[in-house]
CSV table of C-alpha atoms in Angstrom, one decimal:
chain,number,residue,atom,x,y,z
A,1,MET,CA,10.1,128.8,26.7
A,2,ARG,CA,9.1,128.0,23.2
A,3,GLN,CA,6.6,130.4,21.7
A,4,LYS,CA,3.2,128.9,21.2
A,5,LYS,CA,1.5,129.2,17.9
A,6,PRO,CA,-2.3,129.0,17.4
A,7,ARG,CA,-3.3,125.3,17.1
A,8,LEU,CA,-6.2,123.3,15.8
A,9,VAL,CA,-6.5,120.3,18.1
A,10,ILE,CA,-9.0,117.5,17.6
A,11,THR,CA,-9.7,114.9,20.3
A,12,PHE,CA,-11.2,111.4,20.1
A,13,GLU,CA,-12.9,109.0,22.5
A,14,THR,CA,-10.3,106.3,21.8
A,15,THR,CA,-6.7,106.1,20.6
A,16,THR,CA,-7.9,103.8,17.9
A,17,MET,CA,-10.1,106.6,16.5
A,18,ALA,CA,-7.1,108.9,16.6
A,19,LEU,CA,-5.0,106.4,14.6
A,20,LYS,CA,-7.9,106.1,12.1
A,21,MET,CA,-7.7,109.9,11.8
A,22,GLU,CA,-4.0,109.7,11.0
A,23,LYS,CA,-4.6,107.1,8.4
A,24,VAL,CA,-7.4,109.0,6.6
A,25,CYS,CA,-5.6,112.3,6.7
A,26,HIS,CA,-2.5,110.8,5.2
A,27,ALA,CA,-4.5,109.1,2.5
A,28,ALA,CA,-6.3,112.4,1.7
A,29,GLY,CA,-3.1,114.5,1.9
A,30,ALA,CA,-4.5,116.5,4.8
A,31,PRO,CA,-1.9,118.0,7.1
A,32,GLY,CA,-1.3,117.4,10.8
A,33,ARG,CA,0.1,114.8,13.2
A,34,LEU,CA,-0.8,113.0,16.4
A,35,ILE,CA,0.2,114.5,19.7
A,36,PRO,CA,-0.5,113.9,23.4
A,37,VAL,CA,-3.8,115.6,24.3
A,38,PRO,CA,-2.8,119.1,25.6
A,39,ARG,CA,-3.5,119.7,29.3
A,40,GLU,CA,-5.6,122.7,28.4
A,41,ILE,CA,-8.2,120.2,27.1
A,42,THR,CA,-7.9,117.4,29.6
A,43,ALA,CA,-5.6,116.2,32.3
A,44,GLY,CA,-6.2,112.7,31.2
A,45,CYS,CA,-4.0,111.0,28.6
A,46,GLY,CA,-4.7,110.2,25.0
A,47,LEU,CA,-3.9,111.2,21.5
A,48,ALA,CA,-5.1,114.3,19.6
A,49,TRP,CA,-4.7,115.5,16.0
A,50,LEU,CA,-2.7,118.7,15.6
A,51,ALA,CA,-2.9,121.0,12.6
A,52,ALA,CA,-2.7,124.7,12.0
A,53,PRO,CA,-6.0,126.7,12.4
A,54,GLU,CA,-5.8,127.8,8.7
A,55,GLU,CA,-5.8,124.1,7.7
A,56,ARG,CA,-9.2,123.5,9.5
A,57,GLU,CA,-11.2,123.1,6.3
A,58,ILE,CA,-9.1,120.5,4.6
A,59,VAL,CA,-8.6,118.6,7.9
A,60,LEU,CA,-12.3,118.5,8.8
A,61,SER,CA,-13.2,117.5,5.3
A,62,ALA,CA,-10.8,114.6,5.3
A,63,MET,CA,-12.0,113.6,8.7
A,64,GLN,CA,-15.7,113.5,7.7
A,65,ASP,CA,-15.0,111.8,4.4
A,66,GLY,CA,-13.0,109.1,6.2
A,67,GLY,CA,-15.8,108.4,8.7
A,68,VAL,CA,-13.7,109.6,11.7
A,69,ILE,CA,-15.9,110.7,14.7
A,70,PRO,CA,-14.2,113.4,16.8
A,71,GLN,CA,-14.8,114.0,20.5
A,72,ASP,CA,-14.1,117.7,20.3
A,73,ILE,CA,-12.5,120.3,18.0
A,74,HIS,CA,-10.5,123.0,19.7
A,75,THR,CA,-8.6,126.1,18.6
A,76,LEU,CA,-6.0,126.8,21.2
B,1,MET,CA,7.6,65.4,12.2
B,2,ILE,CA,4.2,65.4,10.5
B,3,TYR,CA,1.9,68.0,12.1
B,4,LEU,CA,-1.7,67.0,11.9
B,5,ASP,CA,-3.0,69.1,14.8
B,6,SER,CA,-3.9,72.3,13.2
B,7,ALA,CA,-7.3,72.4,14.9
B,8,ALA,CA,-5.3,73.1,18.1
B,9,THR,CA,-3.0,75.7,16.6
B,10,SER,CA,-1.3,76.4,13.3
B,11,LEU,CA,2.3,75.2,13.4
B,12,HIS,CA,3.2,75.9,9.8
B,13,LYS,CA,2.8,79.6,9.1
B,14,PRO,CA,4.0,81.9,6.4
B,15,PRO,CA,7.6,82.8,7.4
B,16,GLN,CA,6.8,86.5,7.5
B,17,VAL,CA,4.6,85.9,10.6
B,18,ALA,CA,7.6,85.2,12.9
B,19,GLN,CA,9.6,88.0,11.3
B,20,ALA,CA,6.8,90.5,12.0
B,21,ALA,CA,6.5,89.3,15.6
B,22,ALA,CA,10.2,89.5,16.1
B,23,ASN,CA,10.3,93.0,14.6
B,24,ALA,CA,7.6,94.1,16.9
B,25,ILE,CA,9.5,92.9,19.9
B,26,LEU,CA,12.6,94.7,18.8
B,27,HIS,CA,11.0,98.0,17.7
B,28,LEU,CA,7.4,98.6,18.8
B,29,GLY,CA,6.2,100.3,21.9
B,30,ASN,CA,2.9,100.0,23.8
B,31,ALA,CA,0.0,101.1,21.6
B,32,GLY,CA,-2.1,104.0,22.8
B,33,ARG,CA,0.3,104.9,25.6
B,34,GLY,CA,1.8,108.3,24.7
B,35,ALA,CA,2.5,109.8,21.4
B,36,HIS,CA,6.1,109.0,20.6
B,37,GLU,CA,7.1,107.1,17.5
B,38,ALA,CA,7.4,103.7,19.2
B,39,THR,CA,3.9,103.8,20.5
B,40,LEU,CA,2.4,105.3,17.4
B,41,SER,CA,4.1,102.6,15.3
B,42,ALA,CA,2.6,99.9,17.5
B,43,GLY,CA,-0.8,101.6,17.2
B,44,ARG,CA,-0.6,101.7,13.4
B,45,VAL,CA,0.3,98.0,13.2
B,46,ILE,CA,-2.7,97.1,15.3
B,47,TYR,CA,-5.0,99.5,13.5
B,48,GLU,CA,-4.0,97.9,10.2
B,49,ALA,CA,-4.8,94.5,11.6
B,50,ARG,CA,-8.3,95.7,12.7
B,51,GLU,CA,-8.9,97.0,9.1
B,52,LYS,CA,-8.0,93.7,7.6
B,53,LEU,CA,-10.1,91.7,10.1
B,54,ALA,CA,-13.1,94.1,9.4
B,55,GLU,CA,-12.8,93.5,5.7
B,56,LEU,CA,-12.3,89.7,5.9
B,57,PHE,CA,-15.2,89.1,8.3
B,58,GLY,CA,-17.6,91.8,7.0
B,59,VAL,CA,-17.6,93.7,10.3
B,60,GLY,CA,-18.3,97.0,8.6
B,61,ASP,CA,-16.1,99.1,10.9
B,62,PRO,CA,-12.6,98.4,12.2
B,63,MET,CA,-13.5,100.2,15.5
B,64,ARG,CA,-15.7,97.2,16.3
B,65,VAL,CA,-12.8,94.7,16.0
B,66,CYS,CA,-11.6,94.1,19.5
B,67,MET,CA,-8.3,92.3,20.2
B,68,MET,CA,-8.5,89.4,22.6
B,69,PHE,CA,-5.9,86.8,23.7
B,70,ASN,CA,-7.7,83.7,22.3
B,71,THR,CA,-11.2,82.5,21.4
B,72,THR,CA,-11.9,81.5,25.0
B,73,ASP,CA,-11.2,85.1,26.0
B,74,ALA,CA,-13.5,86.4,23.3
B,75,LEU,CA,-16.3,84.0,24.2
B,76,ASN,CA,-16.0,84.8,27.9
B,77,THR,CA,-16.2,88.5,27.1
B,78,ALA,CA,-19.2,88.1,24.8
B,79,ILE,CA,-21.2,85.6,26.9
B,80,GLY,CA,-20.3,87.2,30.2
B,81,GLY,CA,-21.0,90.7,28.9
B,82,LEU,CA,-24.3,90.0,27.2
B,83,ILE,CA,-26.1,87.2,29.1
B,84,ARG,CA,-28.0,88.4,32.2
B,85,PRO,CA,-29.8,86.5,35.0
B,86,GLY,CA,-33.2,85.4,33.7
B,87,ASP,CA,-32.1,85.3,30.0
B,88,HIS,CA,-32.8,82.2,28.0
B,89,VAL,CA,-30.0,81.0,25.8
B,90,VAL,CA,-29.9,78.3,23.1
B,91,THR,CA,-26.7,76.3,22.5
B,92,THR,CA,-25.9,72.8,21.3
B,93,GLU,CA,-24.3,69.6,22.4
B,94,ALA,CA,-21.5,70.1,19.8
B,95,GLU,CA,-19.9,73.0,21.8
B,96,HIS,CA,-16.4,73.3,23.2
B,97,ASN,CA,-16.0,74.1,26.9
B,98,SER,CA,-15.1,77.6,25.8
B,99,VAL,CA,-18.8,78.1,25.1
B,100,LEU,CA,-20.2,75.7,27.6
B,101,ARG,CA,-18.4,76.8,30.7
B,102,PRO,CA,-19.2,80.5,30.4
B,103,LEU,CA,-22.8,79.5,29.8
B,104,TYR,CA,-22.8,77.2,32.8
B,105,ARG,CA,-21.5,80.1,34.8
B,106,ALA,CA,-24.3,82.3,33.4
B,107,GLU,CA,-26.7,79.6,34.4
B,108,GLN,CA,-25.5,79.6,37.9
B,109,ARG,CA,-26.2,83.4,38.0
B,110,GLY,CA,-29.8,82.8,36.8
B,111,ALA,CA,-29.7,82.4,33.1
B,112,ARG,CA,-31.6,79.4,31.6
B,113,LEU,CA,-30.0,77.1,29.0
B,114,THR,CA,-31.5,74.9,26.3
B,115,ILE,CA,-28.9,72.5,24.9
B,116,VAL,CA,-29.9,71.3,21.5
B,117,PRO,CA,-29.0,67.6,21.0
B,118,MET,CA,-26.8,66.3,18.1
B,119,ASP,CA,-27.3,63.2,16.0
B,120,LYS,CA,-25.6,60.4,17.9
B,121,THR,CA,-24.2,58.9,14.7
B,122,THR,CA,-23.1,61.8,12.6
B,123,GLY,CA,-22.8,64.4,15.3
B,124,ARG,CA,-24.8,66.8,13.2
B,125,VAL,CA,-26.9,69.5,14.8
B,126,ARG,CA,-29.9,70.5,12.7
B,127,GLU,CA,-30.3,74.2,12.2
B,128,ALA,CA,-34.1,73.7,12.4
B,129,ASP,CA,-33.7,72.2,15.9
B,130,ILE,CA,-31.8,75.2,17.1
B,131,LEU,CA,-34.5,77.6,15.8
B,132,ALA,CA,-37.2,75.4,17.3
B,133,ALA,CA,-35.6,75.8,20.7
B,134,ILE,CA,-36.0,79.6,20.6
B,135,ARG,CA,-38.7,80.9,23.0
B,136,PRO,CA,-40.2,84.3,23.6
B,137,ASP,CA,-37.7,84.9,26.4
B,138,THR,CA,-34.6,83.8,24.4
B,139,ARG,CA,-31.9,86.4,24.4
B,140,ALA,CA,-29.2,84.6,22.5
B,141,VAL,CA,-28.2,81.7,20.4
B,142,VAL,CA,-24.5,80.7,21.0
B,143,CYS,CA,-22.9,78.0,18.8
B,144,ALA,CA,-19.8,77.0,17.0
B,145,HIS,CA,-19.6,77.4,13.3
B,146,ALA,CA,-17.7,74.1,13.0
B,147,SER,CA,-17.3,71.4,15.6
B,148,ASN,CA,-13.7,70.9,16.9
B,149,VAL,CA,-14.4,67.2,17.2
B,150,THR,CA,-16.3,66.2,14.1
B,151,GLY,CA,-15.6,69.2,11.8
B,152,ASN,CA,-19.4,69.4,11.0
B,153,ALA,CA,-20.3,72.9,10.1
B,154,LEU,CA,-23.6,74.7,10.7
B,155,ASP,CA,-25.4,77.0,8.3
B,156,ILE,CA,-24.8,80.1,10.4
B,157,GLU,CA,-26.4,82.4,7.8
B,158,ALA,CA,-29.7,80.6,8.2
B,159,ILE,CA,-29.5,80.8,12.0
B,160,GLY,CA,-28.3,84.4,12.0
B,161,SER,CA,-31.0,85.6,9.6
B,162,TYR,CA,-33.7,84.1,11.8
B,163,CYS,CA,-32.1,85.7,14.9
B,164,ARG,CA,-31.8,89.1,13.3
B,165,ALA,CA,-35.4,89.0,12.2
B,166,HIS,CA,-36.5,88.1,15.7
B,167,GLY,CA,-34.3,90.5,17.7
B,168,ILE,CA,-32.2,87.7,19.2
B,169,LEU,CA,-28.4,87.9,19.7
B,170,PHE,CA,-26.3,85.5,17.7
B,171,LEU,CA,-22.9,84.6,19.1
B,172,VAL,CA,-20.6,82.5,16.9
B,173,ASP,CA,-17.6,80.6,17.9
B,174,ALA,CA,-15.5,80.5,14.8
B,175,ALA,CA,-12.5,78.7,16.3
B,176,GLN,CA,-12.5,76.0,13.6
B,177,SER,CA,-13.7,78.1,10.7
B,178,ALA,CA,-12.1,81.5,10.7
B,179,GLY,CA,-9.7,81.7,7.7
B,180,ALA,CA,-11.1,78.7,5.9
B,181,PHE,CA,-14.8,79.6,5.6
B,182,ASP,CA,-16.7,82.6,4.2
B,183,ILE,CA,-17.9,84.6,7.3
B,184,ASP,CA,-19.6,87.9,6.8
B,185,MET,CA,-21.0,89.3,10.1
B,186,GLN,CA,-23.4,91.8,8.5
B,187,ARG,CA,-24.8,89.4,5.8
B,188,MET,CA,-25.1,86.5,8.3
B,189,GLY,CA,-26.7,88.4,11.1
B,190,ILE,CA,-23.9,87.7,13.6
B,191,SER,CA,-24.0,89.8,16.8
B,192,ALA,CA,-20.6,88.8,18.2
B,193,LEU,CA,-18.0,86.8,16.3
B,194,CYS,CA,-15.3,85.1,18.4
B,195,LEU,CA,-12.3,83.7,16.7
B,196,PRO,CA,-8.6,82.8,17.2
B,197,GLY,CA,-5.7,84.5,15.5
B,198,HIS,CA,-3.5,81.4,15.7
B,199,LYS,CA,-5.5,78.7,14.0
B,200,GLY,CA,-6.9,79.2,10.5
B,201,LEU,CA,-5.7,82.8,10.4
B,202,LEU,CA,-2.1,81.4,10.8
B,203,GLY,CA,-1.0,84.1,13.4
B,204,PRO,CA,0.8,83.6,16.7
B,205,GLN,CA,-0.7,82.2,19.8
B,206,GLY,CA,-2.0,84.7,22.3
B,207,THR,CA,-4.1,86.4,19.6
B,208,GLY,CA,-7.9,86.3,19.5
B,209,VAL,CA,-10.6,88.6,18.1
B,210,LEU,CA,-14.1,89.6,19.1
B,211,CYS,CA,-16.0,91.4,16.4
B,212,VAL,CA,-19.1,93.2,17.6
B,213,ALA,CA,-22.1,94.1,15.4
B,214,ASP,CA,-23.4,97.7,15.3
B,215,GLY,CA,-25.8,98.3,18.2
B,216,VAL,CA,-24.6,95.4,20.4
B,217,ARG,CA,-23.2,96.6,23.7
B,218,ILE,CA,-21.0,94.2,25.6
B,219,ALA,CA,-20.2,94.9,29.3
B,220,PRO,CA,-16.4,94.5,29.6
B,221,LEU,CA,-14.9,91.5,31.4
B,222,ARG,CA,-11.8,93.6,32.3
B,223,VAL,CA,-11.5,97.2,33.1
B,224,GLY,CA,-8.4,99.2,33.8
B,225,GLY,CA,-5.7,100.9,31.7
B,226,SER,CA,-7.0,102.4,28.5
B,227,GLY,CA,-4.7,105.2,27.5
B,228,VAL,CA,-7.6,107.7,27.7
B,229,HIS,CA,-9.8,109.4,30.3
B,230,SER,CA,-7.4,108.5,33.1
B,231,PHE,CA,-9.3,110.4,35.8
B,232,SER,CA,-12.6,108.8,35.2
B,233,HIS,CA,-13.7,105.9,37.5
B,234,GLU,CA,-15.4,104.3,34.5
B,235,HIS,CA,-13.6,102.4,31.8
B,236,PRO,CA,-14.2,104.0,28.3
B,237,ALA,CA,-17.4,102.8,26.7
B,238,ASP,CA,-16.4,103.2,23.0
B,239,TYR,CA,-15.2,100.1,21.1
B,240,PRO,CA,-12.6,98.8,20.8
B,241,THR,CA,-11.1,100.3,24.0
B,242,ALA,CA,-14.2,99.2,25.9
B,243,LEU,CA,-13.1,95.6,25.7
B,244,GLU,CA,-9.3,96.1,25.6
B,245,ALA,CA,-8.2,97.1,29.1
B,246,GLY,CA,-4.5,96.7,29.6
B,247,THR,CA,-1.6,96.2,27.2
B,248,LEU,CA,-2.4,94.3,24.0
B,249,ASN,CA,-0.3,91.5,22.5
B,250,THR,CA,1.4,93.8,20.0
B,251,PRO,CA,4.0,91.2,18.8
B,252,GLY,CA,1.2,88.7,18.3
B,253,ILE,CA,-1.0,91.1,16.5
B,254,ALA,CA,1.9,92.2,14.3
B,255,GLY,CA,2.4,88.6,13.3
B,256,LEU,CA,-1.4,88.1,12.8
B,257,SER,CA,-1.5,91.2,10.5
B,258,VAL,CA,0.9,89.7,8.0
B,259,ALA,CA,-0.7,86.3,8.3
B,260,LEU,CA,-4.0,88.0,7.4
B,261,ASP,CA,-2.2,89.3,4.2
B,262,PHE,CA,-1.5,85.7,3.3
B,263,VAL,CA,-5.0,84.5,4.1
B,264,MET,CA,-6.6,87.3,2.2
B,265,GLU,CA,-4.3,87.0,-0.8
B,266,THR,CA,-4.7,83.2,-1.0
B,267,GLY,CA,-8.5,83.4,-0.3
B,268,SER,CA,-10.5,81.5,2.3
B,269,SER,CA,-12.1,79.3,-0.4
B,270,ALA,CA,-8.7,78.3,-1.8
B,271,ILE,CA,-7.4,77.5,1.7
B,272,HIS,CA,-10.5,75.5,2.5
B,273,ALA,CA,-10.4,73.6,-0.8
B,274,ARG,CA,-6.8,72.6,-0.2
B,275,GLU,CA,-7.4,71.5,3.5
B,276,ILE,CA,-10.6,69.6,2.7
B,277,ALA,CA,-8.9,67.8,-0.2
B,278,LEU,CA,-6.2,66.5,2.2
B,279,ALA,CA,-8.7,65.6,4.9
B,280,ARG,CA,-10.9,63.8,2.4
B,281,MET,CA,-8.0,61.9,1.0
B,282,PHE,CA,-7.3,60.7,4.5
B,283,TYR,CA,-10.9,60.0,5.3
B,284,ASP,CA,-11.5,58.0,2.1
B,285,ALA,CA,-8.6,55.7,2.9
B,286,VAL,CA,-9.3,55.1,6.6
B,287,TYR,CA,-13.1,55.0,7.1
B,288,LYS,CA,-13.4,51.6,5.5
B,289,LEU,CA,-10.6,50.0,7.5
B,290,ASP,CA,-11.7,47.2,9.9
B,291,GLY,CA,-11.8,48.5,13.4
B,292,VAL,CA,-11.8,52.1,12.4
B,293,THR,CA,-14.8,54.3,13.2
B,294,VAL,CA,-14.8,57.8,11.9
B,295,TYR,CA,-17.1,60.3,13.6
B,296,GLY,CA,-18.8,63.2,11.8
B,297,ASP,CA,-20.8,63.8,8.6
B,298,TRP,CA,-18.7,63.2,5.5
B,299,THR,CA,-21.6,63.5,3.0
B,300,THR,CA,-20.5,67.1,2.4
B,301,ASP,CA,-17.3,69.0,1.9
B,302,ASN,CA,-18.8,72.0,3.6
B,303,ARG,CA,-17.0,71.1,6.8
B,304,ALA,CA,-13.8,71.7,8.7
B,305,ALA,CA,-10.7,69.6,7.7
B,306,ILE,CA,-11.0,67.4,10.8
B,307,VAL,CA,-11.1,63.6,10.8
B,308,THR,CA,-11.7,62.1,14.2
B,309,LEU,CA,-11.7,58.4,14.7
B,310,GLY,CA,-11.7,55.5,17.1
B,311,LEU,CA,-9.6,52.4,16.7
B,312,ALA,CA,-11.0,49.1,18.0
B,313,GLY,CA,-8.8,47.6,20.7
B,314,TRP,CA,-7.0,50.9,21.4
B,315,ASP,CA,-7.2,53.7,23.9
B,316,ALA,CA,-7.2,57.0,22.0
B,317,GLY,CA,-4.3,58.3,24.1
B,318,GLU,CA,-2.3,55.2,23.3
B,319,VAL,CA,-2.9,55.6,19.6
B,320,SER,CA,-1.8,59.2,19.6
B,321,ASP,CA,1.3,58.3,21.6
B,322,VAL,CA,2.2,55.5,19.2
B,323,LEU,CA,1.6,57.8,16.2
B,324,MET,CA,4.1,60.3,17.7
B,325,GLN,CA,6.7,57.8,18.9
B,326,ASP,CA,6.7,55.3,16.1
B,327,TYR,CA,5.6,57.4,13.1
B,328,GLY,CA,6.4,61.0,14.1
B,329,ILE,CA,2.8,62.1,13.6
B,330,CYS,CA,1.2,64.8,15.8
B,331,THR,CA,-2.5,64.2,16.6
B,332,ARG,CA,-4.8,65.2,19.4
B,333,ALA,CA,-6.3,62.4,21.6
B,334,GLY,CA,-8.9,62.6,24.4
B,335,ALA,CA,-12.1,64.5,24.9
B,336,HIS,CA,-11.1,67.7,23.0
B,337,CYS,CA,-12.7,69.9,25.6
B,338,ALA,CA,-16.1,68.9,24.2
B,339,PRO,CA,-17.7,66.7,26.9
B,340,LEU,CA,-21.2,66.6,25.5
B,341,VAL,CA,-20.0,65.4,22.1
B,342,HIS,CA,-18.2,62.5,23.6
B,343,ARG,CA,-21.1,61.7,25.9
B,344,ALA,CA,-23.5,61.6,22.9
B,345,PHE,CA,-21.1,59.4,20.9
B,346,GLY,CA,-20.5,57.2,24.0
B,347,THR,CA,-16.7,57.8,23.8
B,348,GLU,CA,-16.2,59.6,27.1
B,349,ASN,CA,-14.1,56.8,28.5
B,350,GLY,CA,-11.8,55.9,25.6
B,351,GLY,CA,-11.8,59.2,23.8
B,352,LEU,CA,-11.0,59.7,20.1
B,353,VAL,CA,-8.1,60.6,18.0
B,354,ARG,CA,-8.3,63.8,15.9
B,355,PHE,CA,-6.4,64.4,12.7
B,356,SER,CA,-6.7,68.0,11.5
B,357,PHE,CA,-5.2,69.3,8.3
B,358,SER,CA,-3.7,72.6,7.2
B,359,TYR,CA,-3.1,74.3,3.9
B,360,PHE,CA,0.6,73.5,4.3
B,361,ASN,CA,0.3,69.8,4.8
B,362,THR,CA,1.3,67.6,1.8
B,363,GLU,CA,-0.1,64.5,0.2
B,364,ASP,CA,3.0,62.6,1.2
B,365,GLU,CA,2.2,63.4,4.9
B,366,VAL,CA,-1.4,62.3,4.4
B,367,ARG,CA,-0.2,59.0,2.9
B,368,ALA,CA,2.2,58.5,5.9
B,369,ALA,CA,-0.8,59.0,8.2
B,370,ILE,CA,-2.9,56.6,6.2
B,371,ASP,CA,-0.2,53.9,6.3
B,372,ALA,CA,0.2,54.4,10.1
B,373,VAL,CA,-3.5,54.1,10.8
B,374,THR,CA,-3.8,51.1,8.6
B,375,GLU,CA,-1.0,49.3,10.5
B,376,LEU,CA,-2.5,50.2,13.9
B,377,ALA,CA,-5.9,49.0,12.8
B,378,GLN,CA,-4.4,45.6,11.7
B,379,GLU,CA,-2.5,45.4,15.0
B,380,GLY,CA,-5.7,46.0,17.0
B,381,SER,CA,-7.8,43.5,15.2
């Protein structure tokens, strides 16, 4: 099994909002990438934004500045 | 072949449109279904298209740009999802069946319609008549920005401003205007903007768009696969997913996205100026011919590049067929899915012949069409 590192995971109501998140983070130079929503959060499907917990501030700042509305912000 | 049927669909498109659609077929997955590179690439292409559409039409937020399959799909979604039994709706005689039939269905379910008449000579609908038809129980005004038969355009900003001030929904069918007219949803007070991707926007067929104003909640026509909240019995309520159940037309949207680049770089006003110059060149030559009757208001260039005419002694279908067979010119004959227009003009039996012009037509093609109509008019007299 791969060892799990702590993760910052941000979920969204739609996959379109997740794609907007990717775009604004890339534009702002904020780290992270899109992943399938982890099953600890929901057994449904969808996209989430993954970053390291220590990157929380820069990621949330880019998200807010870019007008992205999250569903939830988790640290797993 | 000379293609003068751009009001039906754009045949001549920037070459990169087909390349983008082909590339999507070869390389893109299903947007919003998983998180692998093929699906993310598809999602990015579609998101870019939403951003461009939001900018071009003053939507304010790409999340409220919903991908449809054509204008009829968008109109069915908007009308079906907003008009309730008991609501009063104002529309006009100038409408296409894509507006009328969803409204007639709403009427069967208890909505009440007022259909504002058009001038029987020019085909013009007066904005003041539309506003005068509004009652205390009016929920919505639904109308085309430009008629697909006459090309006459309405001042949608005047109608939208009134509707916004009085809390009335304003649904616009931009099938003949999107891409060639200035349309700004926010400034013009439009609640739902329904448009094709494949006409003035020069994208592939199978693309349409429904832009929804902030605060307007449309009940979805379709529910089903959404890529999110799979265990919920309810389809997601957030736009654009709320109105986009099932797989989108990713190749079509990829083509539309690069077509939007062309339209936005060229500019809607430049596109309209070119189209209307060609249409007016044709109109100026044919309207005075013996036996030719042109329908529509040509006192202004603030209109779509459509010239619709009747030829004395000819059935419209016959004219269109001869134009194709003998002159290689593509036109559209018949009732143009606008029954009330033809009833008002008294042309429901013989129909009319529509010539519609594109940015990519040439003066030589217009001259060939003028010569052909001139010969047919002489033949019919």
